[in-house]
Short mmCIF file of C-alpha atoms in Angstrom, two decimals:
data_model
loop_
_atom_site.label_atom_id
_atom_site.label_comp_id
_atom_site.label_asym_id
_atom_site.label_seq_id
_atom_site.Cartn_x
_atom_site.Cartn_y
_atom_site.Cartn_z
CA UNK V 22 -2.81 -5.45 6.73
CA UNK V 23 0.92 -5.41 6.26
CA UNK V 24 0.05 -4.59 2.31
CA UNK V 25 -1.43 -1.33 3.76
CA UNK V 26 1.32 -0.13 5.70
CA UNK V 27 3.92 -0.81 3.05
CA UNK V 28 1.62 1.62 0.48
CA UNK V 29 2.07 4.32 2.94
CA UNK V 30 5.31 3.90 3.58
CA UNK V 31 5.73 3.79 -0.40
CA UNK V 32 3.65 6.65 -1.16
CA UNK V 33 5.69 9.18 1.72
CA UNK V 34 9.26 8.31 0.39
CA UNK V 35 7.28 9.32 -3.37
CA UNK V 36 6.04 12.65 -1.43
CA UNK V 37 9.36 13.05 0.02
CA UNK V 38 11.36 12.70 -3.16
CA UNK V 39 9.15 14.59 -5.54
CA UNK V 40 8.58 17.71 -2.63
CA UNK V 41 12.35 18.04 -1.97
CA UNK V 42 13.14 18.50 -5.91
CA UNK V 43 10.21 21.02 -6.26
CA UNK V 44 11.19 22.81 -3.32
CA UNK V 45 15.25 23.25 -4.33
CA UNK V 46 14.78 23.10 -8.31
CA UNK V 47 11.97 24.50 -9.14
CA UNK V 48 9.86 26.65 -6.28
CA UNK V 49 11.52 30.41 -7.51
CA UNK V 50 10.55 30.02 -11.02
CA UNK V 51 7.95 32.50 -12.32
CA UNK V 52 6.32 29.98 -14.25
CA UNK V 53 3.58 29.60 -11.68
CA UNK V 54 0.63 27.88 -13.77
CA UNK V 55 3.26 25.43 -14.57
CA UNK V 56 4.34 24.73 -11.11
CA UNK V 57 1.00 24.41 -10.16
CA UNK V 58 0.49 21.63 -12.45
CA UNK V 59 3.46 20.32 -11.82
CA UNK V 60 2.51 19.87 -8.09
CA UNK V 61 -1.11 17.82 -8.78
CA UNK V 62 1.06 15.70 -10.72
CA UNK V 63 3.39 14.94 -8.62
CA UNK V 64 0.66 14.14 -5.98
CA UNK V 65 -1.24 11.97 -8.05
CA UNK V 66 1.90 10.50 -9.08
CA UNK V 67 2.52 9.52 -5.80
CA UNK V 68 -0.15 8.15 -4.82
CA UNK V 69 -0.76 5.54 -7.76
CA UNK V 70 2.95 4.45 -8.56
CA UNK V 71 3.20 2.44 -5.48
CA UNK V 72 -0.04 0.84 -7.40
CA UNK V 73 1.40 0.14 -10.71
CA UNK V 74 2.83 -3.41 -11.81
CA UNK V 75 5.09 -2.61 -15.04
CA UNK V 76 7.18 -4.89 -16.89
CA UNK V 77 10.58 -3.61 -17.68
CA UNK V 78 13.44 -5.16 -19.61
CA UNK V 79 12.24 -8.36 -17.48
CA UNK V 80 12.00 -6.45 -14.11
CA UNK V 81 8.16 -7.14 -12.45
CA UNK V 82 7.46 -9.56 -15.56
CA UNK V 83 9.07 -11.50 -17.84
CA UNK V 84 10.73 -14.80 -16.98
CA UNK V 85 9.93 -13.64 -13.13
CA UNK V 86 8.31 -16.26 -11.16
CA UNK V 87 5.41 -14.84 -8.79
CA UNK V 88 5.18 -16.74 -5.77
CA UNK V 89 2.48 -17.83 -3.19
CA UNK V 90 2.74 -18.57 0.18
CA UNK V 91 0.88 -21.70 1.85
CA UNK V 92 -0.99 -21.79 5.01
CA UNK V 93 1.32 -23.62 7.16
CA UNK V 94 1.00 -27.25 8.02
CA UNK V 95 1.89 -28.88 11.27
CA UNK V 96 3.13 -32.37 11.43
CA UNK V 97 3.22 -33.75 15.52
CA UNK V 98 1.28 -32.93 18.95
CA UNK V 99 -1.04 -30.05 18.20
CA UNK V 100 -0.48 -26.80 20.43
CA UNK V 101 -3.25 -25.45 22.36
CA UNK V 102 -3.69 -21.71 22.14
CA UNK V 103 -3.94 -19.57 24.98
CA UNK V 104 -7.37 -18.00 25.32
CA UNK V 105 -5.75 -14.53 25.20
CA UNK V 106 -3.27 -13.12 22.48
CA UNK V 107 -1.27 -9.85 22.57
CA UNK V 108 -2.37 -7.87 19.30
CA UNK V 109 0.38 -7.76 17.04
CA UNK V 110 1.91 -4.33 16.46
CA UNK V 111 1.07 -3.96 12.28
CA UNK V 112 -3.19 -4.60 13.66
CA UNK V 113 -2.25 -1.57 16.55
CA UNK V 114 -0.79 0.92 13.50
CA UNK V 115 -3.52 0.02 11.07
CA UNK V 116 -6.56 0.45 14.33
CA UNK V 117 -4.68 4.14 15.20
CA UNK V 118 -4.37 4.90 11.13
CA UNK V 119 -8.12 4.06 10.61
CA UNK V 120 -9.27 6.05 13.80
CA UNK V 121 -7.09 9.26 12.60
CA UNK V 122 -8.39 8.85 9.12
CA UNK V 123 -12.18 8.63 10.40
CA UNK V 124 -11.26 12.06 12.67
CA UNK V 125 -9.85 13.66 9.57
CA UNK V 126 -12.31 12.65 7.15
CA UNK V 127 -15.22 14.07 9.51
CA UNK V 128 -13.35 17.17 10.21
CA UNK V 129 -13.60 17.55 6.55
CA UNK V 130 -17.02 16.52 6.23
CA UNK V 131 -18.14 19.40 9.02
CA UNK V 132 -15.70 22.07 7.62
CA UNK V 133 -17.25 21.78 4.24
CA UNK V 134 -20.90 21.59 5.97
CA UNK V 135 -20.66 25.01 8.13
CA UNK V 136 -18.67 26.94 4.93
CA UNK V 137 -22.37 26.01 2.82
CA UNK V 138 -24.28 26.94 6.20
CA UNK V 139 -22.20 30.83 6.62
CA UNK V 140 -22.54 31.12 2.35
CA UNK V 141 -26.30 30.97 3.02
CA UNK V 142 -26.74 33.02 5.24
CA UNK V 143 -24.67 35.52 3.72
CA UNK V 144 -26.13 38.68 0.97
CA UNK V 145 -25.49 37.55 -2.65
CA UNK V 146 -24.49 40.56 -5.27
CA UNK V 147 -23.07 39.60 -8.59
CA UNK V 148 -20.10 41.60 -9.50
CA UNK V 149 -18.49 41.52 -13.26
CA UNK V 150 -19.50 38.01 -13.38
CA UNK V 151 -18.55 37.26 -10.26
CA UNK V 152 -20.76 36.32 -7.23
CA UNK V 153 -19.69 38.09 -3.73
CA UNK V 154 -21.03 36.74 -0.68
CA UNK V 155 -21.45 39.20 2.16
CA UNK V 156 -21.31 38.33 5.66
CA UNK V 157 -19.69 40.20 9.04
CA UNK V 158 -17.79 37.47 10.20
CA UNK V 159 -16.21 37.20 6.44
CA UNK V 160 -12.79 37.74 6.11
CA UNK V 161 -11.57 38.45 2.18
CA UNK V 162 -10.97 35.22 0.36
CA UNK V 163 -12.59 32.81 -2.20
CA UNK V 164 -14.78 29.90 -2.20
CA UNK V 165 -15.10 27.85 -5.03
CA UNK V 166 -17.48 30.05 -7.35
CA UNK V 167 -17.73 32.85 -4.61
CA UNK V 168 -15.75 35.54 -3.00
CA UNK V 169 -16.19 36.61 0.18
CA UNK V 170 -16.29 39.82 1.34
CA UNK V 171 -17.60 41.56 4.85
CA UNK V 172 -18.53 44.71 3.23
CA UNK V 173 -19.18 45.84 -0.14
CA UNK V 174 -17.54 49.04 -1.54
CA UNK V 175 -17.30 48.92 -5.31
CA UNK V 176 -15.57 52.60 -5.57
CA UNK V 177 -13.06 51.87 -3.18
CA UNK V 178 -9.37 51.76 -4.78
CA UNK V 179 -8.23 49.11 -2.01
CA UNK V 180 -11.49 47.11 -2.17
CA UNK V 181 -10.83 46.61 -5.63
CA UNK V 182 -7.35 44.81 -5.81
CA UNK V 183 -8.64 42.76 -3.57
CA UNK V 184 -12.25 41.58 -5.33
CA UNK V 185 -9.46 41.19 -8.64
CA UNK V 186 -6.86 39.13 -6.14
CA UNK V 187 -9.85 36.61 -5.00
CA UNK V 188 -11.58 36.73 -8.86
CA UNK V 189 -8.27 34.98 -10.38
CA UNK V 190 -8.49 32.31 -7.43
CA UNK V 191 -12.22 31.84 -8.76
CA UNK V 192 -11.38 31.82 -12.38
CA UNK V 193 -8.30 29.60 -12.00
CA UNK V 194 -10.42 26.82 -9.42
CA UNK V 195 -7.99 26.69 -7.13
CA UNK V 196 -10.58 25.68 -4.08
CA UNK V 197 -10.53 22.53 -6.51
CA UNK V 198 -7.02 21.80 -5.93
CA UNK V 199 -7.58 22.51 -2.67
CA UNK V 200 -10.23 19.84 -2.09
CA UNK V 201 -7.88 17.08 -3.56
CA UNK V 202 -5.54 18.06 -0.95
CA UNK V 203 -7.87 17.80 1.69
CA UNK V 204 -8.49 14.06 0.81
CA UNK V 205 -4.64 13.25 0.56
CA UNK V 206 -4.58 14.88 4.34
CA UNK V 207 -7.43 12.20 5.10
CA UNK V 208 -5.66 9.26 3.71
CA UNK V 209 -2.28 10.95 4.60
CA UNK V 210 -3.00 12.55 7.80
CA UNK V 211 0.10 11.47 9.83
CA UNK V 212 2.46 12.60 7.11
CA UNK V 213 4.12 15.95 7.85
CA UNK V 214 4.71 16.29 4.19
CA UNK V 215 1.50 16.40 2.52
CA UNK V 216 1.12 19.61 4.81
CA UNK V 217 4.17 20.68 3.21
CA UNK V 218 2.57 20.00 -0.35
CA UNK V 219 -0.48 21.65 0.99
CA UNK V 220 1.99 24.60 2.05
CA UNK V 221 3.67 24.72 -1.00
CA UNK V 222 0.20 24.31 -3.43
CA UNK V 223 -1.20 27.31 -1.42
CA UNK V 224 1.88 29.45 -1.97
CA UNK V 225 1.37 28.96 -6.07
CA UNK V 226 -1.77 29.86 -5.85
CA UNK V 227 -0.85 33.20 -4.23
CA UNK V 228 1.82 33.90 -6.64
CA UNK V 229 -1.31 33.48 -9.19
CA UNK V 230 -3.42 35.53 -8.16
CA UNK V 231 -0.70 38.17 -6.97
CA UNK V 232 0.40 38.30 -10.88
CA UNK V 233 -3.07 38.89 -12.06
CA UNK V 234 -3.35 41.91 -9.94
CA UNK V 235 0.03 43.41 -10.57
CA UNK V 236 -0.69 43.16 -14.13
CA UNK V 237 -3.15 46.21 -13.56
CA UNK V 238 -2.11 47.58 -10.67
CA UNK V 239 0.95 48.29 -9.41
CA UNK V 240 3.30 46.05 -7.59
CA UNK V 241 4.23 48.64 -4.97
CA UNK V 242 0.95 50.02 -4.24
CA UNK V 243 -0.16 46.41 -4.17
CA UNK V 244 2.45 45.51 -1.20
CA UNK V 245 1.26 47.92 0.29
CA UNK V 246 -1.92 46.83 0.72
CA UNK V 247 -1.03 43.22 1.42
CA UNK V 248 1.15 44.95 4.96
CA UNK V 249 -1.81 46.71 5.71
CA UNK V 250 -4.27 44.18 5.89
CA UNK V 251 -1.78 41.43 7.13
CA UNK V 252 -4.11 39.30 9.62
CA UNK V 253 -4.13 36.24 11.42
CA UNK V 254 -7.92 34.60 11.25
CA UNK V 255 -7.56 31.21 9.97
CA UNK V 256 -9.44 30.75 6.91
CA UNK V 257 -11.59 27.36 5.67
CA UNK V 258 -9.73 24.80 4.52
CA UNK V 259 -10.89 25.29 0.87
CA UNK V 260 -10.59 28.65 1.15
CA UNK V 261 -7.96 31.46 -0.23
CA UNK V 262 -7.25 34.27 2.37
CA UNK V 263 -6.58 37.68 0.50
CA UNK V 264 -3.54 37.99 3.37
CA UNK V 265 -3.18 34.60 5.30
CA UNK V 266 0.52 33.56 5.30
CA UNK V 267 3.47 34.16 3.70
CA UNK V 268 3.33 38.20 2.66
CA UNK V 269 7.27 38.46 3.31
CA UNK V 270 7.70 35.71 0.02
CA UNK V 271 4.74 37.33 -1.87
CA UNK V 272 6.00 40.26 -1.85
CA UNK V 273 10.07 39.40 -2.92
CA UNK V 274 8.47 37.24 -5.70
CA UNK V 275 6.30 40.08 -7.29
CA UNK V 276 9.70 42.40 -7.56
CA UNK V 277 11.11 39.39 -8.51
CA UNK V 278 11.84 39.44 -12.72
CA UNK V 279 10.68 36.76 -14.79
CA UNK V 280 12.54 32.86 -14.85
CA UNK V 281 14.31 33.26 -18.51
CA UNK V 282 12.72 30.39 -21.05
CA UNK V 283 16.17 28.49 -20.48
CA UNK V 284 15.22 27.49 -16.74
CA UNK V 285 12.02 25.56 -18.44
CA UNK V 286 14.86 23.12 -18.48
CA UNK V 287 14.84 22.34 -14.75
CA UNK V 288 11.54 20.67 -15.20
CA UNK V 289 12.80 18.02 -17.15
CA UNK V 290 14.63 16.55 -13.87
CA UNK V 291 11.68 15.35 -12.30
CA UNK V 292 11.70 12.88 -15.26
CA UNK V 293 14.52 10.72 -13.42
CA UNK V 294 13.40 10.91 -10.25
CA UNK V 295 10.16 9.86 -11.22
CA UNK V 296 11.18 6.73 -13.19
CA UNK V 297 13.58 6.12 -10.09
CA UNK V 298 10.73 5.90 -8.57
CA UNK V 299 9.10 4.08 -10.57
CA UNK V 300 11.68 1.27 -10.93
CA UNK V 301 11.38 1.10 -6.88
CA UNK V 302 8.32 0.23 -6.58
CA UNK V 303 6.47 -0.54 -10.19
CA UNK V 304 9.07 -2.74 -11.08
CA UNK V 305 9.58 -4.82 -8.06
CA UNK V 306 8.81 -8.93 -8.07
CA UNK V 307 5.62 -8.86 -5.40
CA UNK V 308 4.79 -11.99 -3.25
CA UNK V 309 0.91 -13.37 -3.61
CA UNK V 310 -0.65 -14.32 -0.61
CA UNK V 311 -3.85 -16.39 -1.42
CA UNK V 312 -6.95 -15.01 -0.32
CA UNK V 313 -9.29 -16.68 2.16
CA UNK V 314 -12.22 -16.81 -0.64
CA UNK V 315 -9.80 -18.18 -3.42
CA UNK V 316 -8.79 -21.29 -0.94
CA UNK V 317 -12.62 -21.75 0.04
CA UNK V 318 -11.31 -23.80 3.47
CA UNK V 319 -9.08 -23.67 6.23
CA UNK V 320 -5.99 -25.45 5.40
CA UNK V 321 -3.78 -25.42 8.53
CA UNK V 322 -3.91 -29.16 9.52
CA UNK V 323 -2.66 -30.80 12.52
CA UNK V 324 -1.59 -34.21 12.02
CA UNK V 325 -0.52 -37.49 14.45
CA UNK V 326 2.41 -38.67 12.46
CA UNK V 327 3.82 -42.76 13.49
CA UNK V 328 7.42 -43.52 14.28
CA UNK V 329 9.57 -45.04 11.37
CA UNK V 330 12.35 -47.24 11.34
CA UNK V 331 13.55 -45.97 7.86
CA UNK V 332 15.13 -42.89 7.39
CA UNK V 333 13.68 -40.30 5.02
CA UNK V 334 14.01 -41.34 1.13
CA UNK V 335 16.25 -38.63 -0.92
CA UNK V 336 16.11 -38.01 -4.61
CA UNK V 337 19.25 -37.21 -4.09
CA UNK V 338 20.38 -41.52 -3.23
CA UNK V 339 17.94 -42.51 -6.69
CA UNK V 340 19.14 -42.95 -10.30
CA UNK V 341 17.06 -40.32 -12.82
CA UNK V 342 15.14 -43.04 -13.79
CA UNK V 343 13.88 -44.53 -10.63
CA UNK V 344 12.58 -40.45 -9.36
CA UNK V 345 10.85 -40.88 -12.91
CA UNK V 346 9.03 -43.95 -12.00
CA UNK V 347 7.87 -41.92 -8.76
CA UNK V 348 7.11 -38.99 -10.27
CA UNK V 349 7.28 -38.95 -14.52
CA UNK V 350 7.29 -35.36 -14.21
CA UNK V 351 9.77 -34.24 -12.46
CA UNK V 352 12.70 -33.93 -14.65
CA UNK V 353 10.42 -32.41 -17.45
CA UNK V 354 11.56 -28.20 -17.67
CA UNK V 355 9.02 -26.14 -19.55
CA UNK V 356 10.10 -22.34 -20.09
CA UNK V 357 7.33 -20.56 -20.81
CA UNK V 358 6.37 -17.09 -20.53
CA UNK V 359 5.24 -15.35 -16.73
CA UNK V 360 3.34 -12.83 -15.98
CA UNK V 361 3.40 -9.88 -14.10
CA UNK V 362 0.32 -10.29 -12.17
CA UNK V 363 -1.29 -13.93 -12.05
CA UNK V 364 -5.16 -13.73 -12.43
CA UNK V 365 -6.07 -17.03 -11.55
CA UNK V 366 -3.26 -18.68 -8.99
CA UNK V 367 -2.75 -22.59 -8.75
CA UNK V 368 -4.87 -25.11 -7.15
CA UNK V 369 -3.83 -28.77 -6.62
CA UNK V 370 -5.55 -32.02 -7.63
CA UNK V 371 -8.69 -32.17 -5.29
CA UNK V 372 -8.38 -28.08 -4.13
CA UNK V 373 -7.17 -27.74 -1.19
CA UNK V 374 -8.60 -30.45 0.65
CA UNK V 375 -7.01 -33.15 -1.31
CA UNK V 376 -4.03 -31.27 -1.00
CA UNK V 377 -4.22 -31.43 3.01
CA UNK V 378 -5.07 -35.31 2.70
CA UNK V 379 -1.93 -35.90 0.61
CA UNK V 380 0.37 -33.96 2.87
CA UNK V 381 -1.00 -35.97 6.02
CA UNK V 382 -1.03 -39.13 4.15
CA UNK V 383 2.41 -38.99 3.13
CA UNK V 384 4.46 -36.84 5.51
CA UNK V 385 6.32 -38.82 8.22
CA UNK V 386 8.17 -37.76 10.98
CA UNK V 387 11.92 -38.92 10.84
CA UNK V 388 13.34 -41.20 13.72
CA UNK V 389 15.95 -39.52 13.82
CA UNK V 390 14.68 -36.09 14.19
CA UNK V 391 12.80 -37.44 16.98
CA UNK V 392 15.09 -39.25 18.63
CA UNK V 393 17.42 -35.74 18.82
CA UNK V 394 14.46 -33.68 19.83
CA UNK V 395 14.43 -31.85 16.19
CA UNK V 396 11.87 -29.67 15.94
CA UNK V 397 10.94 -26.53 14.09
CA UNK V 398 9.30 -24.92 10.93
CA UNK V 399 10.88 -26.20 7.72
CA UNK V 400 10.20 -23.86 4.56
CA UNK V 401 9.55 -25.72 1.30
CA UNK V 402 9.75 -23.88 -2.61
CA UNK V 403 8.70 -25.71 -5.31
CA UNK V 404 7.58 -24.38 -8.77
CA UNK V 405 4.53 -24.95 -10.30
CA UNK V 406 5.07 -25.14 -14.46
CA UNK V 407 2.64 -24.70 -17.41
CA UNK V 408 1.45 -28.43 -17.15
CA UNK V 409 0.90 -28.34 -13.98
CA UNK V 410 4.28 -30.51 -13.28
CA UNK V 411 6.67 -29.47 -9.90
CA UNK V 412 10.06 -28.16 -10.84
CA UNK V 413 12.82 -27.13 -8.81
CA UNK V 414 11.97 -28.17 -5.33
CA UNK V 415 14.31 -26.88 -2.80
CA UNK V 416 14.27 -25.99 1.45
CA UNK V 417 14.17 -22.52 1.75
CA UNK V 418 14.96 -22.80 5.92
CA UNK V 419 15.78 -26.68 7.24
CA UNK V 420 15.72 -28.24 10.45
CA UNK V 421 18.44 -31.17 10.04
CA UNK V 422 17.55 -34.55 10.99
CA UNK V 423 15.67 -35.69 7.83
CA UNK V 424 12.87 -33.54 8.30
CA UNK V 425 14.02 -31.55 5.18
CA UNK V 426 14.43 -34.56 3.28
CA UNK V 427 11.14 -36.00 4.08
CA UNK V 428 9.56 -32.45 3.25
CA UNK V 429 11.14 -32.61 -0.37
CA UNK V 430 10.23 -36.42 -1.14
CA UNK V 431 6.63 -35.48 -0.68
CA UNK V 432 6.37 -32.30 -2.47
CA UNK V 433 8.67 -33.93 -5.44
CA UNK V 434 5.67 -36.81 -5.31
CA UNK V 435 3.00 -34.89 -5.30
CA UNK V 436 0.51 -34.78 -8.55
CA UNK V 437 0.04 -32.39 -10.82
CA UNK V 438 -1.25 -29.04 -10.05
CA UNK V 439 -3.92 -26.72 -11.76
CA UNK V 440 -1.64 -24.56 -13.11
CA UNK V 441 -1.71 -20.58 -12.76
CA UNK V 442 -3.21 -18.85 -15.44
CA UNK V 443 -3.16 -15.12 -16.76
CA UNK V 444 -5.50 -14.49 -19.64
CA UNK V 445 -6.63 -17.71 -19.94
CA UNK V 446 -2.99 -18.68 -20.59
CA UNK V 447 -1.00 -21.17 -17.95
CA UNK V 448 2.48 -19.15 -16.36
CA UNK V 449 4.81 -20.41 -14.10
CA UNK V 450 4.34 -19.75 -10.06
CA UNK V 451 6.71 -20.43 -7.13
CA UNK V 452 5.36 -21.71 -4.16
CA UNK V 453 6.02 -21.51 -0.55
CA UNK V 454 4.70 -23.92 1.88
CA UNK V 455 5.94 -24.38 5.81
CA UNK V 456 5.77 -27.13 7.42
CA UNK V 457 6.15 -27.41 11.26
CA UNK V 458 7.55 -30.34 12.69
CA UNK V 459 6.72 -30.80 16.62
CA UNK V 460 7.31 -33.20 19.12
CA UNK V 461 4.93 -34.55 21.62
CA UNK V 462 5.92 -33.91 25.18
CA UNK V 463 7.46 -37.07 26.83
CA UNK V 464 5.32 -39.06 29.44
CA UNK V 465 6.99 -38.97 32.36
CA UNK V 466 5.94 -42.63 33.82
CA UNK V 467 5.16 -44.74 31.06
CA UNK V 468 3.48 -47.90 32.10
CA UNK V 469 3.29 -50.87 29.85
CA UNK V 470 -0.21 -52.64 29.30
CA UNK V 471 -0.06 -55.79 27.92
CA UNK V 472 -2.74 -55.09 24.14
CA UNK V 473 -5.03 -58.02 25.92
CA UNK V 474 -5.71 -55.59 28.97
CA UNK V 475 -6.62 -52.00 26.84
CA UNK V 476 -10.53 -52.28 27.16
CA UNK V 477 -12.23 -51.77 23.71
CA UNK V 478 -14.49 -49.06 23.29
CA UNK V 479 -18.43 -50.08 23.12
CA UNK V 480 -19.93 -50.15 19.77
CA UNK V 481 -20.91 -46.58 18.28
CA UNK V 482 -19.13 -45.11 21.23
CA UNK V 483 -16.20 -43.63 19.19
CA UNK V 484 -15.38 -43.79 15.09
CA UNK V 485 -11.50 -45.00 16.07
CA UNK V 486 -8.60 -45.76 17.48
CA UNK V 487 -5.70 -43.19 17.02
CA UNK V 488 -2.23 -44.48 18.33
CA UNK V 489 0.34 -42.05 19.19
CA UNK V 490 4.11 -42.72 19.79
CA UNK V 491 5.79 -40.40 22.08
CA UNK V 492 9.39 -39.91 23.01
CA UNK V 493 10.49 -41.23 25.96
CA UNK V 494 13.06 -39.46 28.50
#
């Protein structure tokens, strides 16, 4: 969910970056064709770098280690949930995304239906290998192979700049560039800027067609025409309008001379800016989050943890060779090559399950820690190596009062793991796992039972007897 929202945030500050650039460095060039391609690519650019995964002198690969984040397990009194939760804010942003996308994507779905329902009902006449569709309601502009006309007067001198103007939007495909537009604006739809791309695509294509006619006619007899027929009607949104928006610029660029060969050079500096870029968000170390259907069960585990007289073991108070005996592999360092993106992640001895059972086998809650009221969520990393061994264990967020301790000596002493694998070769992974340490809530008049008194439960009428120790005031 979050994933999502940070790929649109990623993919406007690429639209943002690559628009303002265009718009100062490169938007009054003559070289249209070129600036038209220029803009698709910087779209599409935009959309997939926030996708990529590149390794870069080390940067997003290399000796990086990818981590994973574990479920979080709960050592003490288990909570119990209220019946209603307030929806957290990312699930409200994603529910209002999805609902403006759907609106979008249908409003593109009906636009394209009712153009293909007014083309057929319009008169067809082929033109110098062009097909005009004639309809009343038409206003002059292009649609994908057709132009569209309201009336049809082949000898008229006015008529025919503007059959040539809508014949180079046909011949160049611009409703196609159009149409890829239109599904940016569905994923997009929020984003002020892609309506400035859309602006700015729109304009090119103008400038295209605008050239093609002043190359037979000319460019003041052209204008004009374009102030004569200046109107307002809103057009499809695949569609070229002979005279939709932005006559005043059409007009200053056709008197306008050509760009001079030498300002091909401005080009080049979208080349930084897109391996900026690039280096943002391509080469970045990404967290992995383990997917429901890789861990196969729910791991979060609430456990009844005993009272202990002895505080936590450290590694820390133990000779080399006695956290050996413990754990033979835990001084062993392997350096071994890690990928960018892990194919296959860890799994512990016995999946997740037998991790779970180890964890509330082993975990204890410290005296002293209870005996202070400690409680909170302590953060574990630990790194998973090529044979599977656990390297570099360390508390990423502590409590105090041995809980932090305790959390190390049994993720030090755990076995080996599955290692990661990319390729079918074994890389190194960092883990994450929290562990929440809570407190039961004192009894407020204990009574004291002497053990021949407690009744036993019948036979069959329960599988056991838990015993819980509780803090008293």
């Amino acid at each position: 969910m979050e994933s999502v929202l940070v790929y649109l945030l990623e993919v406007s500050v690429c639209l943002g970056l690559t628009l303002l650039i265009y718009r100062f460095a490169l938007s009054e060039l003559t070289f249209f064709s070129l600036n038209r391609a220029i803009l698709l690519v910087l779209l599409v650019s935009s959309f997939t770098i926030p996708l990529l995964s590149i390794d870069f002198m080390g940067i997003g690969g290399g000796n990086v280690v990818r981590e994973m984040t574990l479920p979080v397990f709960q050592v003490g009194e288990q909570e119990t949930l209220p019946t209603y939760q307030a929806p957290k804010w990312p699930s409200i942003l994603l529910v209002g995304y999805l609902i403006g996308a759907l609106v979008m994507a249908g409003r593109l779905i009906f636009g394209f239906m009712i153009s293909q329902r007014l083309i057929g009902q319009a008169q067809k006449v082929r033109h110098e290998n062009h097909l005009i569709a004639l309809h009343p309601d038409f206003v002059p502009a292009s649609f994908f192979g057709y132009i569209l006309m309201p009336s049809f007067e082949p000898e008229d001198p006015s008529q025919k700049q503007i059959i040539l103007h809508e014949s180079m939007h046909v011949t160049y495909r611009h409703s196609w560039d159009l149409l890829l537009v239109n599904f940016a604006k569905v994923i997009f739809w929020f984003n002020p800027l892609i309506y400035l791309f859309e602006r700015s695509l729109r304009e090119v294509h103008e400038y295209q067609a605008d050239q093609g006619v002043t190359f037979y006619y000319s460019p003041k007899e052209y204008a004009m025409l374009l102030l004569r027929l200046i109107s307002g009607k809103p057009g499809w949104q695949f569609m070229n309008n002979f005279n939709q928006f932005q006559t005043k610029k059409r007009i200053l660029m056709m008197a306008k001379g050509k760009s001079s060969r030498l300002q091909r050079f401005r080009f080049f500096a979208l080349i930084p800016v897109l391996g900026i870029l690039m280096f943002m968000f391509s080469c970045e170390k990404e967290e992995l989050l383990p997917k429901v259907s890789d861990l196969k069960e729910e791991f979060t585990e609430i456990v009844e943890v005993p009272l202990t007289d002895q505080p936590a073991p450290s590694f820390a108070d133990l000779p080399k060779d006695e956290v050996q005996k413990i754990n033979p592999v835990i001084i062993t360092e392997v350096a071994d090559e890690v990928f960018d993106v892990v194919e296959q992640q860890p799994n512990p001895e016995g999946g997740m399950k037998g991790w779970n059972e180890y964890l509330a086998k082993n975990l204890k809650y410290p005296l002293s820690a209870r005996e202070k009221g400690i409680e909170g969520t302590v953060i574990v990393v630990f790194e998973i190596h090529t044979d599977g061994s656990i390297h570099n264990v360390e508390i990423l967020r502590g409590i105090g009062g041995g809980a932090d301790e305790e959390a190390v000596r049994v993720v030090s002493s755990a076995p080996r793991w599955e290692p990661g694998r990319q390729r079918g070769r074994a890389v190194k992974t960092r883990m994450r796992l929290p562990i929440r340490f809570k407190i039961e809530k004192p009894v407020a008049f204990p009574v004291k039972i002497p053990v021949s008194e407690i009744p036993l439960p019948k036979v069959n009428q329960q599988s056991g007897l838990v015993v819980t120790a509780y803090q008293s005031k």
